[in-house]
Coordinates of C-alpha atoms (C1' of nucleotides) in Angstrom, one line a residue:
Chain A
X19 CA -79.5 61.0 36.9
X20 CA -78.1 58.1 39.0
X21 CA -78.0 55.5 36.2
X22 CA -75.6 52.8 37.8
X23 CA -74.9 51.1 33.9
X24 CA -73.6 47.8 34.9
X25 CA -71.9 45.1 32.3
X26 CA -74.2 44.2 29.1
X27 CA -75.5 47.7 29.5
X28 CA -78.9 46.8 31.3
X29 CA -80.1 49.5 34.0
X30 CA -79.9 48.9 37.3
X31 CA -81.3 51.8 38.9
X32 CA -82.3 51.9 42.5
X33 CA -85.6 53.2 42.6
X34 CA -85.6 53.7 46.5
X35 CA -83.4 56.5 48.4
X36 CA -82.9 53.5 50.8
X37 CA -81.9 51.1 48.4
X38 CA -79.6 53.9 46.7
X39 CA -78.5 54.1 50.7
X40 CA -77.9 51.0 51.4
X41 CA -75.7 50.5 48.0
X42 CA -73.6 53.1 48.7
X43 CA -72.9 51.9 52.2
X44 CA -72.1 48.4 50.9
X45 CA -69.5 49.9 48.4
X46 CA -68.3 52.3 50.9
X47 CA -67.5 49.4 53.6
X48 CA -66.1 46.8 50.3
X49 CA -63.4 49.7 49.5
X50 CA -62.7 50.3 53.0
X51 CA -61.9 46.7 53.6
X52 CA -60.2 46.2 50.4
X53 CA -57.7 48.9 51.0
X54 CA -57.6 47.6 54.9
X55 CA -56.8 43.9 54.1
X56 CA -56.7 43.5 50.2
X57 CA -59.3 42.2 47.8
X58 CA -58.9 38.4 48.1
X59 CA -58.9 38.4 52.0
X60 CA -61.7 40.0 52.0
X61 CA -65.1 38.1 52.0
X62 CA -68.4 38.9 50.9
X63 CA -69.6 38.1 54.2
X64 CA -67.7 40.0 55.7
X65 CA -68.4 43.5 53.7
X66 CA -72.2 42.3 54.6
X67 CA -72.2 42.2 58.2
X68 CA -69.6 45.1 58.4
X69 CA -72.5 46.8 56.2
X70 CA -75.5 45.6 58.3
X71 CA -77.2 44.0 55.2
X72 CA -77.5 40.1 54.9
X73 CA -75.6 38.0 52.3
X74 CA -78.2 38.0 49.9
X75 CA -78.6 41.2 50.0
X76 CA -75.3 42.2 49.1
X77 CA -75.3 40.3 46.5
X78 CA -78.5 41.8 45.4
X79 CA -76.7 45.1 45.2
X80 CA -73.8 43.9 43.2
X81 CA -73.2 40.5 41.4
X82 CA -70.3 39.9 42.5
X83 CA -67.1 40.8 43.8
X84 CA -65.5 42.3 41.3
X85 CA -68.3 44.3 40.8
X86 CA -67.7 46.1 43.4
X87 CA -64.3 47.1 42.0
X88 CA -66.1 48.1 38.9
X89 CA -67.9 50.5 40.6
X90 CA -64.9 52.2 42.1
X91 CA -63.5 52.3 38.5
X92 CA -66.9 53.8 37.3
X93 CA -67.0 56.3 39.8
X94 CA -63.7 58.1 39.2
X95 CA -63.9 57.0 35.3
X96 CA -67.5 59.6 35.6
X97 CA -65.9 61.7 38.0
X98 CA -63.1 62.4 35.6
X99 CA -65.2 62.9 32.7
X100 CA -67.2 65.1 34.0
X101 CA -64.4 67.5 34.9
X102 CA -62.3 66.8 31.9
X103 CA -63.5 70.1 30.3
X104 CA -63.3 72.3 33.4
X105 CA -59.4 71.0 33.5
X106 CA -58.4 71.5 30.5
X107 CA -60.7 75.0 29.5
X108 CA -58.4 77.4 31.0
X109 CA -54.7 75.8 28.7
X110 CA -54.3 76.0 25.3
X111 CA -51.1 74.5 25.1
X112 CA -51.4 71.1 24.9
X113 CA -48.6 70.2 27.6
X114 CA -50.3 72.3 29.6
X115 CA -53.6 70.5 29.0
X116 CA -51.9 67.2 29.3
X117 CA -50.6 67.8 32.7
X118 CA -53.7 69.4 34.0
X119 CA -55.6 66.1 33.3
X120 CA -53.0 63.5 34.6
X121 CA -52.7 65.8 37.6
X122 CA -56.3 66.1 38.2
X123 CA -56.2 62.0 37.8
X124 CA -53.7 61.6 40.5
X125 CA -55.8 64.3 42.7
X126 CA -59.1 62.1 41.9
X127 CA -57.7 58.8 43.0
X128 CA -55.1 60.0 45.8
X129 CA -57.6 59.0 48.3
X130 CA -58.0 55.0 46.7
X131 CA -54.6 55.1 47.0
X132 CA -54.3 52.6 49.4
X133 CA -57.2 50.5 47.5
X134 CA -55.1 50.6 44.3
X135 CA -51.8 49.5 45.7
X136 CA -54.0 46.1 46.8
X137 CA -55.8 46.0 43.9
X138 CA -53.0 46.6 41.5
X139 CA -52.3 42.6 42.3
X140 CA -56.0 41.9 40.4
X141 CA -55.2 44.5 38.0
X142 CA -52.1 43.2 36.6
X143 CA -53.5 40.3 35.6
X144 CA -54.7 39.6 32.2
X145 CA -57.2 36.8 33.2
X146 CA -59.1 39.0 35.4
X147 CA -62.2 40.4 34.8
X148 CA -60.6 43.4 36.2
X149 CA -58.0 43.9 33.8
X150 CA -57.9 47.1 32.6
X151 CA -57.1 45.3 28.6
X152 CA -60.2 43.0 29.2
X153 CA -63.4 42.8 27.3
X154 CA -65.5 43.1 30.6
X155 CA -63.8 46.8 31.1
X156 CA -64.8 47.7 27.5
X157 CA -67.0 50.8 28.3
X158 CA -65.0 52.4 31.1
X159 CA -62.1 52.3 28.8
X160 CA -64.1 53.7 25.8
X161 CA -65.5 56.5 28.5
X162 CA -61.5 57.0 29.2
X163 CA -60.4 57.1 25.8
X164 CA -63.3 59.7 25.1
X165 CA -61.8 61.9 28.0
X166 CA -59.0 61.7 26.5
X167 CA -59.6 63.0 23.0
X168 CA -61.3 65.8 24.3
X169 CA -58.0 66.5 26.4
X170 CA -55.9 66.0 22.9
X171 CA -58.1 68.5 20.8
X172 CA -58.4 72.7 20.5
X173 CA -54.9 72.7 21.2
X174 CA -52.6 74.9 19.4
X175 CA -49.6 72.1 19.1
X176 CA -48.7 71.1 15.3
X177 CA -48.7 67.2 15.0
X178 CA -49.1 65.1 11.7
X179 CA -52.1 64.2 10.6
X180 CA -51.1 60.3 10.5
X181 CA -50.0 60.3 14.0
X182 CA -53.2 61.8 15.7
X183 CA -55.7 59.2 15.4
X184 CA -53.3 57.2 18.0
X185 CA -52.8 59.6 20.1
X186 CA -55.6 58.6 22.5
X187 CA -54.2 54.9 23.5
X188 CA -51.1 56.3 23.2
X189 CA -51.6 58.5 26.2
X190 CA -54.1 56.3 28.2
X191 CA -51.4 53.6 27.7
X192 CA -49.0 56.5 29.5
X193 CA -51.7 56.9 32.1
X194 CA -51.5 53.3 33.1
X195 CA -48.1 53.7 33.4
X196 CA -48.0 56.8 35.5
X197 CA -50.5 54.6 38.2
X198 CA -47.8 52.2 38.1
X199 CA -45.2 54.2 39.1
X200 CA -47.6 56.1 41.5
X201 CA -48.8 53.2 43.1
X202 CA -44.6 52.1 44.0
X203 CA -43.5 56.2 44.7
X204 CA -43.9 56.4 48.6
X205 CA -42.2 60.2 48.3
X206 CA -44.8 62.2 50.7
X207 CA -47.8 62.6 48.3
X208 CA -46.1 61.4 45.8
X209 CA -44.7 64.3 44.5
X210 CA -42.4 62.6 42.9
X211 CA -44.9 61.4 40.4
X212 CA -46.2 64.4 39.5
X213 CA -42.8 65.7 39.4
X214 CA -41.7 63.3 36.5
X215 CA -45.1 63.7 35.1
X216 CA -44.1 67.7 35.2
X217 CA -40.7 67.2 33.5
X218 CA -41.7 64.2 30.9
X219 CA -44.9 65.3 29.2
X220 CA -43.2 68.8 27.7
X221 CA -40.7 66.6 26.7
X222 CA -42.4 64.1 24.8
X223 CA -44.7 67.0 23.3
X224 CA -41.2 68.2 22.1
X225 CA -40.3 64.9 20.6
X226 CA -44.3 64.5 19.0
X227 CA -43.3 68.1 17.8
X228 CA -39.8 66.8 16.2
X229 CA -42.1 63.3 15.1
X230 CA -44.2 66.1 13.0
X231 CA -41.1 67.5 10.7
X232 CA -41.1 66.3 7.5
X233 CA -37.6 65.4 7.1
X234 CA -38.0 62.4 10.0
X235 CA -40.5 60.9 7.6
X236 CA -39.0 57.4 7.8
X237 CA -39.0 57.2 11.4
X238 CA -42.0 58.3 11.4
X239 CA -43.6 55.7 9.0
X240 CA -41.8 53.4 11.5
X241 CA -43.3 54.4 14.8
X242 CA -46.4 54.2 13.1
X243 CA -45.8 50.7 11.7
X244 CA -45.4 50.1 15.5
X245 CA -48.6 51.8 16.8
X246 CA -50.4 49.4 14.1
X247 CA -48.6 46.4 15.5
X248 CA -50.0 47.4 19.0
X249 CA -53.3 46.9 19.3
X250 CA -55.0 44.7 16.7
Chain B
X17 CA -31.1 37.0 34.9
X18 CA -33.8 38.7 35.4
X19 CA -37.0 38.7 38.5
X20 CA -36.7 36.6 41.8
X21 CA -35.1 33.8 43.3
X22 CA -36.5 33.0 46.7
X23 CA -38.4 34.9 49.1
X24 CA -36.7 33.8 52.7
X25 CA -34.2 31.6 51.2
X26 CA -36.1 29.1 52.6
X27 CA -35.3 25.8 51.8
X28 CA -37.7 22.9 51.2
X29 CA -35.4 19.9 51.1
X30 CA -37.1 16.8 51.2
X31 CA -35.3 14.4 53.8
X32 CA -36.6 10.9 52.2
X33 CA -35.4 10.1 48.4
X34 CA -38.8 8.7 48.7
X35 CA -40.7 11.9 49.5
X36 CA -38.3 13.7 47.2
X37 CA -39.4 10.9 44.3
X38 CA -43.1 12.3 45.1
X39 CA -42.9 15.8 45.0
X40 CA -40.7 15.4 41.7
X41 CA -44.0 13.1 40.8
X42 CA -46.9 16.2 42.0
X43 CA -44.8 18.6 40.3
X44 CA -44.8 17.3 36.9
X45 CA -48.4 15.9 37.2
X46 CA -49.1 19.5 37.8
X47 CA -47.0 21.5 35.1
X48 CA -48.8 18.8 32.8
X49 CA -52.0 19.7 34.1
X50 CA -51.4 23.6 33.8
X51 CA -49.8 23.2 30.2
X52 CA -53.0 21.2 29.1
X53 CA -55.8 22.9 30.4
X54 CA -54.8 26.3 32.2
X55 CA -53.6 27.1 35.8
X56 CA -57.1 28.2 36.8
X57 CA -59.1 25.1 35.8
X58 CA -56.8 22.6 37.4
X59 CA -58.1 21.5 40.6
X60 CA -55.6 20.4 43.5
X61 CA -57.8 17.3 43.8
X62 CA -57.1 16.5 39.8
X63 CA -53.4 16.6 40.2
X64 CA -53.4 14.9 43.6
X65 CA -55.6 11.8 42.1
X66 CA -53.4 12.0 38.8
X67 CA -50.2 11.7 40.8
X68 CA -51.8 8.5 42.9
X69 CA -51.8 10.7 46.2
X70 CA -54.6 11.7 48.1
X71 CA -55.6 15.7 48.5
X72 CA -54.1 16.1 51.5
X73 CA -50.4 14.9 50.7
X74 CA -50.2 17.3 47.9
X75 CA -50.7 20.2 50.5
X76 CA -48.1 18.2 53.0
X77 CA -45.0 18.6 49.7
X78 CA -46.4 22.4 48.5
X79 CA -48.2 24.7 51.3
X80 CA -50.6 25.8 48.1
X81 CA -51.3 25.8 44.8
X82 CA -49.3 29.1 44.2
X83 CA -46.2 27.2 45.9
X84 CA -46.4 24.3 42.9
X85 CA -45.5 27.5 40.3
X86 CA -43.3 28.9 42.5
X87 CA -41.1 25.7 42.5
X88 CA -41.7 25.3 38.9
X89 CA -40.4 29.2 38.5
X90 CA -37.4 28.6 40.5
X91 CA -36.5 25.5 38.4
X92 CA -36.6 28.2 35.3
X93 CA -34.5 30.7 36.7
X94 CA -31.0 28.8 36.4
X95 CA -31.5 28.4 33.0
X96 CA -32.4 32.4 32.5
X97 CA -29.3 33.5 34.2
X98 CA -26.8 31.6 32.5
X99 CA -26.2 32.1 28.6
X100 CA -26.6 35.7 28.6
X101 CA -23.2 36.4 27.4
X102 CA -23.3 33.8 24.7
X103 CA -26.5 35.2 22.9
X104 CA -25.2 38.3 22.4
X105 CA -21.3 37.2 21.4
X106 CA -22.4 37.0 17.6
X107 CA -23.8 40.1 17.6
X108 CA -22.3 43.6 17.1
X109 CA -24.6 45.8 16.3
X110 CA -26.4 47.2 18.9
X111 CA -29.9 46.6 17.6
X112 CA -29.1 43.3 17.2
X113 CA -27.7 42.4 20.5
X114 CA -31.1 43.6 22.4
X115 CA -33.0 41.9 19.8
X116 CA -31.2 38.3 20.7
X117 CA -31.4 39.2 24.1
X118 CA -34.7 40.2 24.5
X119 CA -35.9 37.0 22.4
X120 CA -33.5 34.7 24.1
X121 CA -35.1 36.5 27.0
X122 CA -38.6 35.0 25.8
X123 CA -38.0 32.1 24.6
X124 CA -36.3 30.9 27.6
X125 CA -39.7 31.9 29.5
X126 CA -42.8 31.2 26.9
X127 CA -42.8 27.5 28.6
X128 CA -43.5 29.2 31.7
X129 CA -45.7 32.0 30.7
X130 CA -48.7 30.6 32.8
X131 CA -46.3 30.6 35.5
X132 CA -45.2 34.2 35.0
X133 CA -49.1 35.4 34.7
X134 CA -49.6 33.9 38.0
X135 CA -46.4 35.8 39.4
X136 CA -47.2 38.8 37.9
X137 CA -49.7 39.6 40.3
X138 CA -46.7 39.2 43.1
X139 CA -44.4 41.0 41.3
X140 CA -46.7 43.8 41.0
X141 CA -47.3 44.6 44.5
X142 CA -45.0 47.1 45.9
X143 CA -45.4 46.1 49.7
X144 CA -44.1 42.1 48.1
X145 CA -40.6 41.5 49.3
X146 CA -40.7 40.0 45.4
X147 CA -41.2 43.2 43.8
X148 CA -38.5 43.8 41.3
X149 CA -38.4 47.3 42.7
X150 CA -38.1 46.7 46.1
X151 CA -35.2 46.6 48.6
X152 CA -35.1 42.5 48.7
X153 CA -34.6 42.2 45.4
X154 CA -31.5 44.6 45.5
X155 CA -29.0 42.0 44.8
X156 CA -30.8 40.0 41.9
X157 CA -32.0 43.5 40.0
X158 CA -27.8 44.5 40.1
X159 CA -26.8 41.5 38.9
X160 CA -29.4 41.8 36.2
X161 CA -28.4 44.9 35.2
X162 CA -24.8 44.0 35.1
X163 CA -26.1 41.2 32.1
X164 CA -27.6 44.1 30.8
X165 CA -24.5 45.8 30.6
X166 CA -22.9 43.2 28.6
X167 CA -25.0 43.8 26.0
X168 CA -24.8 47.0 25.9
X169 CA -20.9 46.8 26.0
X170 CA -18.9 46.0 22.7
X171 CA -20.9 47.3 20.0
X172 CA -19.8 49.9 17.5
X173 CA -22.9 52.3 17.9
X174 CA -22.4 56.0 19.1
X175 CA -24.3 56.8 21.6
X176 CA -23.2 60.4 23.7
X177 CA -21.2 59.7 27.3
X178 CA -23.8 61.1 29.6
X179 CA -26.8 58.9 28.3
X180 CA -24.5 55.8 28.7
X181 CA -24.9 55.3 32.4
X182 CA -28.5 55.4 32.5
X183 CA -28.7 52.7 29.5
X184 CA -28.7 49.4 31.8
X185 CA -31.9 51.0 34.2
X186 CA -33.9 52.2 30.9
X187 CA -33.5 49.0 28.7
X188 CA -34.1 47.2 32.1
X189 CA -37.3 49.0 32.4
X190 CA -38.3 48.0 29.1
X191 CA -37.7 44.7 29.6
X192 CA -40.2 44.3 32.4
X193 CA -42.4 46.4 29.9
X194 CA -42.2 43.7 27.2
X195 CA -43.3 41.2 29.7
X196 CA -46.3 43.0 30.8
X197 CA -46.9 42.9 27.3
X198 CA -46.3 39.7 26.6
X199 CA -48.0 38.3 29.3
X200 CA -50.9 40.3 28.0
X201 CA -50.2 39.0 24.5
X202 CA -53.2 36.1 23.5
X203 CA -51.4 35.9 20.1
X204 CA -50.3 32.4 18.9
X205 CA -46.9 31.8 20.7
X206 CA -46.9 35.5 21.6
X207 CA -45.8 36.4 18.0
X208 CA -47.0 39.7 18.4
X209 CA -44.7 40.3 21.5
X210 CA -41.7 39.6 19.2
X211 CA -42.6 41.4 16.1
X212 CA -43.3 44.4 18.4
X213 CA -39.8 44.2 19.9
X214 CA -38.3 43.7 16.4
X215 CA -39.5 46.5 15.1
X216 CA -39.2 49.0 18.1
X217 CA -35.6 48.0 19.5
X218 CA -34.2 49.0 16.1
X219 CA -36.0 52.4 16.4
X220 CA -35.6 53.0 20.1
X221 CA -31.6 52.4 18.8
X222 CA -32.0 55.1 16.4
X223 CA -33.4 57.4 18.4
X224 CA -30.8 57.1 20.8
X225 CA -28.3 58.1 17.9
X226 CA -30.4 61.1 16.8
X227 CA -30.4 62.1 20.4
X228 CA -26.7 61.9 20.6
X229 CA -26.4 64.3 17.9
X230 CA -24.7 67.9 19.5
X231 CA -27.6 69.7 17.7
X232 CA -30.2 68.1 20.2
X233 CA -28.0 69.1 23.4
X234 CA -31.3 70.9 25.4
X235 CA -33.8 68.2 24.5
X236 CA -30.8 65.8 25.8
X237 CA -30.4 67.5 29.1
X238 CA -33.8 67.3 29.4
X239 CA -33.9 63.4 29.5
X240 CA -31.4 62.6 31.6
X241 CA -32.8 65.5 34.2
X242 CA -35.9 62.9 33.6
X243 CA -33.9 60.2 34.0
X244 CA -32.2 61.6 37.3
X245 CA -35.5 62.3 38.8
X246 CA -37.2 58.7 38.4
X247 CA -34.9 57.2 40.3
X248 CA -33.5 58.7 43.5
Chain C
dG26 C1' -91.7 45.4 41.8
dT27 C1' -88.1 46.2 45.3
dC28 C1' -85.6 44.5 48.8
dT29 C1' -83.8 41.0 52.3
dA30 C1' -82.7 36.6 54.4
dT31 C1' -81.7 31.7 54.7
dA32 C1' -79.9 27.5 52.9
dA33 C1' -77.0 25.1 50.1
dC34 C1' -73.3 24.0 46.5
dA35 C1' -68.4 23.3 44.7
dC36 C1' -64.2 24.6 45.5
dG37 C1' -59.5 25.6 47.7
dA38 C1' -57.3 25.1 51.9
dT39 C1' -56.3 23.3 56.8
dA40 C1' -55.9 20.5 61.2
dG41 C1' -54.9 16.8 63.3
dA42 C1' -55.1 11.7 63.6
dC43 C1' -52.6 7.7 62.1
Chain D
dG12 C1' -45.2 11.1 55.5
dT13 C1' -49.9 10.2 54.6
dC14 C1' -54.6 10.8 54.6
dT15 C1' -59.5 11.8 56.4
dA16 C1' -62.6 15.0 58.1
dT17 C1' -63.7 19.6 58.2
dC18 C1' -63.7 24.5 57.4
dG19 C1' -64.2 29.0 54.8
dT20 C1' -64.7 30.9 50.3
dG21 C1' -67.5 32.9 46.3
dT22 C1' -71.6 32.1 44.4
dT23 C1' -76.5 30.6 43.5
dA24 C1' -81.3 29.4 44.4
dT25 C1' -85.2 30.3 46.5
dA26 C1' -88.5 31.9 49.5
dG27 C1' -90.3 35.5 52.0
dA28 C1' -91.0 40.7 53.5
dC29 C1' -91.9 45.5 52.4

DNA sequence: GTCTATAACACGATAGAC
DNA sequence: GTCTATCGTGTTATAGAC
């Protein structure tokens, strides 16, 4: 049940409870530090001896540093899917559905918050194996992008049959956006986020509505020209 | 016209023509170096033995290796600032004046794109001093969105009195959205970044003309109480 | 097999002598 | 202003302990 799935897919299971123990206290005390002092000030020795485990044996545990990221990402990427029917069971609209799941996304990662502000300096950039665009984050996204579908189906909203099958990136692209904006709103709790995320996703169900007439055809041959362009 | 300038103002003047001659020297061993074979794989010791000086002198003229791209960046910026009113002069339509802009935009900055990954991760940070939303950067973010307003002033497109004001922030916005993009963007010369913004500046104009229409008026409301609310 | 510890490497960065 | 000597980093190799 505790399948830790690491990179090329191998299975890195810890067999012991201790060893399961002892990764879990090494991933507790990286994120801890992280979110204390950032990621690159942080060293792998230090997260050892904070942990009480030799250097080795960190490293046993996790191949390197950015693994330990990955693991935060798996964690609420899993957490997330598992929940992402429970969220979404009790709205049929799909605004409704749509806000329940970004606002159970905020809720999930409020306590990181910290840990993605410093992190959001690897993020950001496209070389790192942390990018969330990179090859190396291949499966969490596709685990994302499945969450999502299931968010943007058995919904009662009318939308064309062209523009659906791009509706998933669409609205994981608008995730990464909304963590942008969370990770700069210091309103108390960051209400403010979740207010704009309130207000703008009726609206641009509205405008997917509009998208959906026949008579904005062209346009939307256009926007759709556009999604293709996107992502190749 | 666009990101940062200087982080203290500090200046780095070097007193000897001498040690002025050297750094010049470091500095273009070192934008040679990052042009050729990546920011990453250059080693300080490479560009200190390329530029005839020894390891430690390279540190004395740039405190690291981040400070060589700063300087490099800050060279850049002059150039950004000043032909923005030219490059949109012969241009009336407004499609086509973010268009030139927004290339002009890119052009000016594709010899410096490794430069602008590297800053990225700065920029990014919300705690930076450097962040373009931030407090520091009050003065350089106004006076980029008063360039913006040139553009968006003196062309014959209708576009209804209320969403006018918020134009400058959103197309802003957008801009630093391209560059994510296009720092993203592994395409030969970043083609794909330019096609993208030729084809969606021309719809994102359109839009803005449908949504000017008085038969829109609730939908209309409804972005600009979005546009009230993301920034207080 | 599963876990841990020690030693060492290559690199970026620094201190302080000259 | 210049440079040498040294340090701290992520990472690896390897040997040993449960």
């Amino acid at each position: 049940m505790l399948l830790l799935v690491d990179v090329e897919g191998e299975c890195v299971s810890e067999k012991t409870s201790k060893g399961q123990k002892t990764r879990e206290r090494i991933e507790g005390v990286a994120w801890d530090l992280f979110a204390e002092k950032g990621f690159e000030k942080t060293t792998m020795r230090e997260i050892a001896k904070e942990a009480g485990v030799s250097l080795g044996a960190a490293y046993h545990y996790f191949r390197s540093k950015d693994e330990m990221v990955m693991a935060l990402y798996r964690r609420t990427q899993m957490t997330i899917s598992a929940d992402v029917a429970d969220v979404c069971a009790e709205h049929l609209r799909l605004e409704d559905r749509l806000c329940a799941f970004l606002e159970h996304g905020l809720e999930v990662l409020e306590p990181h918050r910290e840990l993605m502000i410093r992190l959001s300096s690897v993020i950001i950039n496209p070389r790192s194996p942390l990018s969330p665009f990179g090859p190396q984050t291949h499966e969490i996204r596709r685990s994302a992008l499945e969450s999502v579908m299931v968010v943007l189906e058995g919904h009662d909203q009318g939308i064309h049959a062209d523009l659906r099958p791009h509706l998933p990136r669409l609205f994981w692209l608008a995730w990464m956006g909304v963590l942008v904006y969370w990770t700069h709103d210091d309103s108390e709790g960051q209400r403010r986020t979740r207010a704009l995320v309130n207000k703008v996703v009726p609206m641009a169900v509205q405008v997917l509505g509009l998208l959906s007439l026949p008579m904005v055809e062209p346009l939307r041959t256009g926007l759709l020209e556009v999604l293709r362009l996107g992502q190749p």
